[in-house]
Coordinates of C-alpha atoms and ligand atoms in Angstrom, one line a residue:
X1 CA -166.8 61.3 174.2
X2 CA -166.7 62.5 178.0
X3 CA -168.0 60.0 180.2
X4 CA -165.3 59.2 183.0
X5 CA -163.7 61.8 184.8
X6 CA -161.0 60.1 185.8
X7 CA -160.0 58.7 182.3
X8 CA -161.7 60.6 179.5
X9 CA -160.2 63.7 179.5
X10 CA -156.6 62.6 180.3
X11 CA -157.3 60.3 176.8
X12 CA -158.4 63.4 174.6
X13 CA -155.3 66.0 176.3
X14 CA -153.3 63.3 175.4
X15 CA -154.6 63.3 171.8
X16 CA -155.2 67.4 171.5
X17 CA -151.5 68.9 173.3
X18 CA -148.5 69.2 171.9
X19 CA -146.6 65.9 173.5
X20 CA -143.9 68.4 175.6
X21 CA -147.1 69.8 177.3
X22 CA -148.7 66.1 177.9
X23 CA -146.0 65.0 179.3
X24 CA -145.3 68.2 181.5
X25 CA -148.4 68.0 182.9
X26 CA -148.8 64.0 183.0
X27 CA -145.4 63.3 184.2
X28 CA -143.9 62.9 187.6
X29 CA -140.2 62.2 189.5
X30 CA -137.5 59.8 188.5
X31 CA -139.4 56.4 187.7
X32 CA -142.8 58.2 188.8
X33 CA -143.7 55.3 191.9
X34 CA -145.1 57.5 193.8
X35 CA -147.5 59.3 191.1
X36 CA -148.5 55.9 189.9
X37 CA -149.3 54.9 193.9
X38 CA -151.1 58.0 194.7
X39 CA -153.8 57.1 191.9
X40 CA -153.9 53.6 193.1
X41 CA -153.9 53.6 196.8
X42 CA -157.1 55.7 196.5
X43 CA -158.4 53.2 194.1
X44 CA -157.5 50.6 196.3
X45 CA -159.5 52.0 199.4
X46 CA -163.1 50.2 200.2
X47 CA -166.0 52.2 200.4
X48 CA -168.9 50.7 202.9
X49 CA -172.0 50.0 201.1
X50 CA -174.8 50.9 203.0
X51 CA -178.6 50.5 202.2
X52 CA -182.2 51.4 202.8
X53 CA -181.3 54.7 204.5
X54 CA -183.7 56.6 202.9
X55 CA -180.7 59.2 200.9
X56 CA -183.4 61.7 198.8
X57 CA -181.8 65.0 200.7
X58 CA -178.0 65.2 200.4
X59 CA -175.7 68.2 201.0
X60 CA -172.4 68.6 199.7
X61 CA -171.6 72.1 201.1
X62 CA -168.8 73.1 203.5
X63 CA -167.3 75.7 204.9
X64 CA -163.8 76.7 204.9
X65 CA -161.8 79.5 205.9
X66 CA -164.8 81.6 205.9
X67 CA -166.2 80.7 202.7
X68 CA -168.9 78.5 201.8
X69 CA -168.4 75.8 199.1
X70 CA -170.7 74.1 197.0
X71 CA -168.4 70.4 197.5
X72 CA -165.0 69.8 199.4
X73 CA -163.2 70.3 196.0
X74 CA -160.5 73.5 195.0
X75 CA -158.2 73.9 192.2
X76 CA -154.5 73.4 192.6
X77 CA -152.0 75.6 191.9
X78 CA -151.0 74.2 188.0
X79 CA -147.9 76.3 186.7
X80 CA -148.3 77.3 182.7
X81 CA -151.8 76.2 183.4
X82 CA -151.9 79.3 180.8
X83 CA -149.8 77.1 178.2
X84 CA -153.0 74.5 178.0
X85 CA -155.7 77.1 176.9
X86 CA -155.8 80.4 176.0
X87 CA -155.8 82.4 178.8
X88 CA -156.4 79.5 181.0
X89 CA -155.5 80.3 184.1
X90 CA -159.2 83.0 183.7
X91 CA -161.3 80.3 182.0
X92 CA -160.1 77.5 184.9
X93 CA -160.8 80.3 187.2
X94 CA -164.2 81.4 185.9
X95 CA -165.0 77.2 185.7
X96 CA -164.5 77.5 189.7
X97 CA -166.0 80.0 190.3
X98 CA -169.3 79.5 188.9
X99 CA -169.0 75.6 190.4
X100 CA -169.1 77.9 193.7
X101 CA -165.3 76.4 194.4
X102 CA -162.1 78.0 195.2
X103 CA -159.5 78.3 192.2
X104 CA -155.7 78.8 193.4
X105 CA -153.2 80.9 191.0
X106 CA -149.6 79.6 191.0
X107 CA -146.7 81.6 191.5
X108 CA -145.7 80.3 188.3
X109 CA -148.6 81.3 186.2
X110 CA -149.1 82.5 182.3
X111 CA -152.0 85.0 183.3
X112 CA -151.0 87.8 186.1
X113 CA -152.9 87.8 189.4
X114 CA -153.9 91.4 188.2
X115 CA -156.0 89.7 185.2
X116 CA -157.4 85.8 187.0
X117 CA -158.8 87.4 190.1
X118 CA -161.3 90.6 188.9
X119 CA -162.4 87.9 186.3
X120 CA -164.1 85.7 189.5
X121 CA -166.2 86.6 192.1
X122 CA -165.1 84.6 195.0
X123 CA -161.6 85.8 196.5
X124 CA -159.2 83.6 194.6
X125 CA -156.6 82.0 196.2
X126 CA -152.8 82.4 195.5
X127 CA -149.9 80.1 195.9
X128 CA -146.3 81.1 196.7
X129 CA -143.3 79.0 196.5
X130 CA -140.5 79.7 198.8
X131 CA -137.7 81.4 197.1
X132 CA -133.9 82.8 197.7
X133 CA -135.0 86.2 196.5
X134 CA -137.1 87.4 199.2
X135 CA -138.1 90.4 197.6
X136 CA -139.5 88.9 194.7
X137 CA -142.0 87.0 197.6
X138 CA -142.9 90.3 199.1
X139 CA -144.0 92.0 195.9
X140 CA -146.0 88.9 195.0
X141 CA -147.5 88.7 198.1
X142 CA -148.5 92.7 198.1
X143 CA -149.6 92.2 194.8
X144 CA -152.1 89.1 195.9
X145 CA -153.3 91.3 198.9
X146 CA -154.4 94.2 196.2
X147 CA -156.1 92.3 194.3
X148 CA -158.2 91.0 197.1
X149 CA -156.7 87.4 197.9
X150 CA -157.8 86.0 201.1
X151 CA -156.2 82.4 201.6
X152 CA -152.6 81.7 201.0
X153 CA -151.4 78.4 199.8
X154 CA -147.1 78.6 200.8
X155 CA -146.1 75.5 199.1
X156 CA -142.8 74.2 201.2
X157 CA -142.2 71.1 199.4
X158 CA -140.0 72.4 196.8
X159 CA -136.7 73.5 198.5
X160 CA -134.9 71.9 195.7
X161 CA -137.1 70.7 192.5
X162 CA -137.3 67.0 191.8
X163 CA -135.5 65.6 188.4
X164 CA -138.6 64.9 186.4
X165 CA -137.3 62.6 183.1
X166 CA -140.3 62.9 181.2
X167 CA -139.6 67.0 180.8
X168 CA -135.4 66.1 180.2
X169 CA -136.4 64.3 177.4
X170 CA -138.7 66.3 175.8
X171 CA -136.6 69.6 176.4
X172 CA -139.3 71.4 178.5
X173 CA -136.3 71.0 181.4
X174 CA -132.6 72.1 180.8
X175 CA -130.9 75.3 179.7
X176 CA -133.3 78.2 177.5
X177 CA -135.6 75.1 177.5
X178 CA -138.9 77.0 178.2
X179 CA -138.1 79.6 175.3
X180 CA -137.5 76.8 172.9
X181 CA -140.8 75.3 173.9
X182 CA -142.5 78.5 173.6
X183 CA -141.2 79.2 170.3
X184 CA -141.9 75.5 169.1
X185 CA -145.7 75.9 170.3
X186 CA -145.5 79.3 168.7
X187 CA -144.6 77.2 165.4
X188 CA -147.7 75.3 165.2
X189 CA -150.0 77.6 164.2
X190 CA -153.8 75.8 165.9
X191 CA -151.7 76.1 169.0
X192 CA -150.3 79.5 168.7
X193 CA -153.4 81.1 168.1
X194 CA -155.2 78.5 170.9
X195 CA -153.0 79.8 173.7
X196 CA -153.4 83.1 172.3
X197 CA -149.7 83.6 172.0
X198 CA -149.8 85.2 168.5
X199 CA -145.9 85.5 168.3
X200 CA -145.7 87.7 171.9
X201 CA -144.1 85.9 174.3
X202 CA -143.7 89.2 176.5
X203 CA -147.6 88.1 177.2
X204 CA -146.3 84.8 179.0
X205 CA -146.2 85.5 182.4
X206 CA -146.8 86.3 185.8
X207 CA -143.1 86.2 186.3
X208 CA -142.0 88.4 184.3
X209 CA -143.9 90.9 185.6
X210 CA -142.5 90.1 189.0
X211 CA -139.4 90.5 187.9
X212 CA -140.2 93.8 187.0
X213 CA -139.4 93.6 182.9
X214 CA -140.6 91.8 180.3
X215 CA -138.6 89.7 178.4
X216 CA -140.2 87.0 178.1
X217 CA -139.5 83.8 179.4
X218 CA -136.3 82.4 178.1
X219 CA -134.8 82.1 181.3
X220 CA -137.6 81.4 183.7
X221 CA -136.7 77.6 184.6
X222 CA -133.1 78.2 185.1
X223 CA -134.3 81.5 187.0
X224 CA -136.7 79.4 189.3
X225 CA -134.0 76.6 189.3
X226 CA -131.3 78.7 190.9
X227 CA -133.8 80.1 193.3
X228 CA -135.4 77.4 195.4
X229 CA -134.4 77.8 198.7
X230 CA -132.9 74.6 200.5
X231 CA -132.3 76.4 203.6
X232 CA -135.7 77.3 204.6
X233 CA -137.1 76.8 208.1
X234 CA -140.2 77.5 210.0
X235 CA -138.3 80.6 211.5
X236 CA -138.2 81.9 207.8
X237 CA -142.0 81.8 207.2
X238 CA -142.7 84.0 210.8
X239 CA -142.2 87.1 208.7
X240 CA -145.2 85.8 205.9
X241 CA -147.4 85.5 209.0
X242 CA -146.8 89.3 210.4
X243 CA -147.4 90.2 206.6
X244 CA -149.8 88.1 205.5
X245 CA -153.3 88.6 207.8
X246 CA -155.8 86.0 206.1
X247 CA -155.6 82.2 206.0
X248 CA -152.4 80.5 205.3
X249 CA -152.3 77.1 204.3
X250 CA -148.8 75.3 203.9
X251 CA -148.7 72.7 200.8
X252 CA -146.8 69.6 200.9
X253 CA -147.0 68.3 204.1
X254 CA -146.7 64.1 204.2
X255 CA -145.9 63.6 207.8
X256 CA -147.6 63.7 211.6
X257 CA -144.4 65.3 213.1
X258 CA -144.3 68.1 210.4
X259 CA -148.2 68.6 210.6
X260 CA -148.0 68.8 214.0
X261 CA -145.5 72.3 213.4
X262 CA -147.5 73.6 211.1
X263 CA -150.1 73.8 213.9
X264 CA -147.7 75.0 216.3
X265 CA -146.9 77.5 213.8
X266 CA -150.0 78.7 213.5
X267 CA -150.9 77.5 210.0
X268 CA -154.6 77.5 209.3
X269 CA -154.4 74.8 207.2
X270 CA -152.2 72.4 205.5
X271 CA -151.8 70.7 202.5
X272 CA -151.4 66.9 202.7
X273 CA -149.5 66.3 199.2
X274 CA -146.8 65.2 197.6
X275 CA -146.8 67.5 194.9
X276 CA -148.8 65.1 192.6
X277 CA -145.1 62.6 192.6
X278 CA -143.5 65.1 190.9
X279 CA -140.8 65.8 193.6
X280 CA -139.3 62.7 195.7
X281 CA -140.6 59.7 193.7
X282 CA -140.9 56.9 196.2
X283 CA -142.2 59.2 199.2
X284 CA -145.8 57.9 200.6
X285 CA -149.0 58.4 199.1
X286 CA -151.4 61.3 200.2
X287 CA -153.7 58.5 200.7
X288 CA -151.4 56.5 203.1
X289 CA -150.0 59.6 204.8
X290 CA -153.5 61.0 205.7
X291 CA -154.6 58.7 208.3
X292 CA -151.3 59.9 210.8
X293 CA -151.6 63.1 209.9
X294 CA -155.5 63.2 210.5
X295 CA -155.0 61.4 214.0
X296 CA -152.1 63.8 215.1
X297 CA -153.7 67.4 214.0
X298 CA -157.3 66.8 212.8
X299 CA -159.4 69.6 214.3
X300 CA -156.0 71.8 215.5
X301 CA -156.3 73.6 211.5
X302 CA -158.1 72.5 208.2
X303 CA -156.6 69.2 206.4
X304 CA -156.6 70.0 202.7
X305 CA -154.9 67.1 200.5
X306 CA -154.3 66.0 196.7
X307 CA -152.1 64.0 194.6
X308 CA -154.4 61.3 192.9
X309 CA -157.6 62.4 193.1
X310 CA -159.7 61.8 189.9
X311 CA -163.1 61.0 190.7
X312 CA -165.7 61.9 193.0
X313 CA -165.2 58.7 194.5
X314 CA -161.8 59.7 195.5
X315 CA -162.6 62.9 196.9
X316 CA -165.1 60.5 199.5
X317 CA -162.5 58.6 199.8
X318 CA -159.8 61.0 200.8
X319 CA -162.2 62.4 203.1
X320 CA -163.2 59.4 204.9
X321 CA -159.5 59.0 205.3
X322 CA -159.5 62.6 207.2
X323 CA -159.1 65.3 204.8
X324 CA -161.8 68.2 205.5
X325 CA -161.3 69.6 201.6
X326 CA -159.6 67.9 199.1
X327 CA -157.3 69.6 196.0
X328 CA -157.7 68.8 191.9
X329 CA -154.3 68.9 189.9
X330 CA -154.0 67.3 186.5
X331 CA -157.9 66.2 186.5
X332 CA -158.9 69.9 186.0
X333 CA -155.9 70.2 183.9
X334 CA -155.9 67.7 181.5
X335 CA -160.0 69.1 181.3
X336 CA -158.9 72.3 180.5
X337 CA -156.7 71.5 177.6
X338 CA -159.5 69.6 175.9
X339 CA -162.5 72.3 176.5
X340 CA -161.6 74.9 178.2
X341 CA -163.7 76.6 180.5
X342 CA -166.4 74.1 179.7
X343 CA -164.4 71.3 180.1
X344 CA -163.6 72.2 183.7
X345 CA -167.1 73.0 184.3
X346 CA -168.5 69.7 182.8
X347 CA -165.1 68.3 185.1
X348 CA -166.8 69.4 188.2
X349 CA -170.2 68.5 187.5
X350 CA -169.1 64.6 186.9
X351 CA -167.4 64.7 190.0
X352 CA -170.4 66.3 192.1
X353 CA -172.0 63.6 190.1
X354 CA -169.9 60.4 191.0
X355 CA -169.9 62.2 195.0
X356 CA -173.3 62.1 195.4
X357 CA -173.8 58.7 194.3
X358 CA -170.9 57.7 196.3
X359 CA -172.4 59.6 199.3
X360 CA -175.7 57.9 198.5
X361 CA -174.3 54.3 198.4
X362 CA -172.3 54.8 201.6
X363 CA -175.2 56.2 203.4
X364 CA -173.7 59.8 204.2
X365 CA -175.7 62.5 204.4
X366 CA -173.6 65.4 204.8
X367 CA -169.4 66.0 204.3
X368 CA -169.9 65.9 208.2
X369 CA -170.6 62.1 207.7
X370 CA -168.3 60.7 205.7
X371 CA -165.7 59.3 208.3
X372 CA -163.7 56.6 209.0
X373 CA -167.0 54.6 209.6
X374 CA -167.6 55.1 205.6
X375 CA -164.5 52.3 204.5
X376 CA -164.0 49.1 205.4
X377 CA -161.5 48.7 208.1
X378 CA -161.5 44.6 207.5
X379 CA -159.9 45.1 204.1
X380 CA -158.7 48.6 204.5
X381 CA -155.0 48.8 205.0
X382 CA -154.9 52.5 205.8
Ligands
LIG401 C1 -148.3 71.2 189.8 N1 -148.3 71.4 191.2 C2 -147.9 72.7 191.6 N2 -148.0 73.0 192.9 C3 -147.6 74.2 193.4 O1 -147.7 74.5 194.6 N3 -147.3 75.2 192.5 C4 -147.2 75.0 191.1 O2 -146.9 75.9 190.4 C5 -147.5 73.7 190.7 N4 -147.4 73.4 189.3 C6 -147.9 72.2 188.9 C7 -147.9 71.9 187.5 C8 -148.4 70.7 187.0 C9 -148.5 70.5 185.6 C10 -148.9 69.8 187.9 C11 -149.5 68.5 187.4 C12 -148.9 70.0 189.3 C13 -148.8 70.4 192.1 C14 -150.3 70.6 192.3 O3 -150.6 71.8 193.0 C15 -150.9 69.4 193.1 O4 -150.2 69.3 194.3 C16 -150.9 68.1 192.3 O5 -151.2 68.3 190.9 C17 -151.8 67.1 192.9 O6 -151.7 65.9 192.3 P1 -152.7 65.4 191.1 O7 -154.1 65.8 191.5 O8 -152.2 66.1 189.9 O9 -152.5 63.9 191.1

């Protein structure tokens, strides 16, 4: 049964997936410190208890980049997020959407931009990694801008991908290892016909249609592999900015000094993340890199974080701590390989749920409210 958000659904993916795509989505870096911290240091974080302040009206709306949402919540960009439900990249997507929430498409995605975002009404929001072949970025990004995306999520926290053990071990990383994977899936037969893949792996993928054939994806991890970019600077992103005309937001920033070019930049907002710990185990938390980044930039562009938020009590938390909008990864994930669409949706309605309780019980009105002022500083170590 579905109770928790932060536990239940993690408990039934882990029963319902294949173990490869558990563990792909589950897993993080090297010994996984970091992925394991960025759950706990939230955790760990007081909330203030406040009383008799008569709470019957509470708002959870905010507005960002033009948009109004219904809570401080998106979807992160989930690669394969297609490989945990058929279709899923449209059913997280629709889940979002009718929440009133942004939803943001990976570069790395199962279903095509072309297909997730005429299946939503809000403009959906697309994520681009940075990669050697700069032409493969352009088309993507003209391809986002016809089918109406507004805000760009330019995740820079990849220029080379972090070892993650879990995925060595279970094949999902190495060479042809995605192929195999597919097939293996396509093996099972509940699972096959559940992702829809109904022996067609030419239906698998975004990429492939960037690439512009439609092989499948047999070589798509070594592809991606070969093609993160270690030398990328901010010189490199000036010519996204002269091409790209709505919001940009850049993902994976952990640190004042790098927030504070972002802004100079002229990012509109960033990302505070660490990619979930699932590139350098052992970096800080989001949780315990927020407070800098918030008192360097907060105000100058939009603070967006995530990495190890389950609850709505984390996203209160992560807010008090600075963020204006916070990010869901493997919660929304591990949701949509157990239900689906409805999973996701009954996802977001626990967590509006255990926010306005928290909101109640901390005596904040409005997103507006929750501050600093909503923790405990005596016990508070942030
Ligand atoms: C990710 N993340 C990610 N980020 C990104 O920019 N592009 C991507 O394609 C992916 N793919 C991806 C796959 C899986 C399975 C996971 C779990 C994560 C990172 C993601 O956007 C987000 O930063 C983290 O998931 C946040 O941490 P939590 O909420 O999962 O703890």
């Amino acid at each position: 049964m579905i109770i928790s958000a932060s536990t239940d659904y993690r408990a039934a993916a882990k029963r319902k997936l294949p173990p490869f795509l558990f563990h792909y989505v589950d897993g993080g870096a090297y010994a996984e410190h970091t992925l394991r911290r960025n759950v706990e240091d939230l955790a760990g974080i007081a909330l203030r208890q406040r009383v008799l302040r008569n709470m019957s009206e509470l708002s959870l709306e905010t507005q960002l980049f033009g948009e109004t949402l219904s809570m401080p919540v998106a979807l992160a960009p989930v690669g394969l997020t297609g490989m945990l439900a058929r279709r899923g990249e449209v059913q997280a997507a629709r889940a979002a959407d009718k929440k009133g929430i942004p939803f943001t498409l990976s570069t790395v995605s199962v279903c095509p931009i072309e297909e997730v975002a005429p299946a939503i009404k809000r403009p959906m929001w697309f994520q681009l990694y940075v990669l050697k072949d700069r032409g493969f970025m352009k088309n993507a990004l003209e391809r986002a801008k016809a089918a109406g995306v507004t805000t760009l999520v330019f995740t820079v926290d990849m220029p080379t991908p972090g070892a993650r053990y879990r995925d060595a071990h279970s094949g999902m990383s190495g060479p042809n290892a995605s192929m195999r994977r597919i097939l293996q899936a396509m093996t099972h037969p509940f699972w096959a016909w559940d992702v829809g893949l109904h022996g067609k792996p030419h239906d698998l993928g975004n990429i492939t249609t960037y690439r512009g054939h439609t092989t499948g994806l047999e070589d798509y991890i070594g592809w991606l592999a070969a093609n993160f970019d270690p030398s990328i600077s901010w010189k490199d992103l000036e010519w996204i900015r002269e091409f790209w005309d709505g919001p940009m937001v850049i993902k994976g920033i952990l640190d004042a000094d790098d927030a504070r070019d972002a802004v100079t930049f002229g990012a509109d907002g960033i990302i505070v993340s660490n990619h979930g710990g699932r590139q350098l185990d052992g970096v800080l938390s989001s949780a315990r890199a927020m407070p800098a980044i918030a008192d360097a930039v907060k105000g100058d562009l939009k603070i967006l974080a995530d990495s190890g938020i389950r609850n709505g009590l984390d996203v209160v938390r992560m807010i008090a701590l600075g963020a204006d909008t916070v990010l869901l990864g493997r919660a929304f994930a591990y949701a949509l390989a157990v239900d689906g669409e409805a999973g996701v949706t009954n996802l977001l309605d626990l967590i509006e749920k255990e926010m306005r309780v928290a909101m109640v019980l901390t005596g904040t009105k409005t997103i507006s409210e929750i501050s600093a002022d909503s923790l405990v500083r005596e016990v508070d170590h942030y």
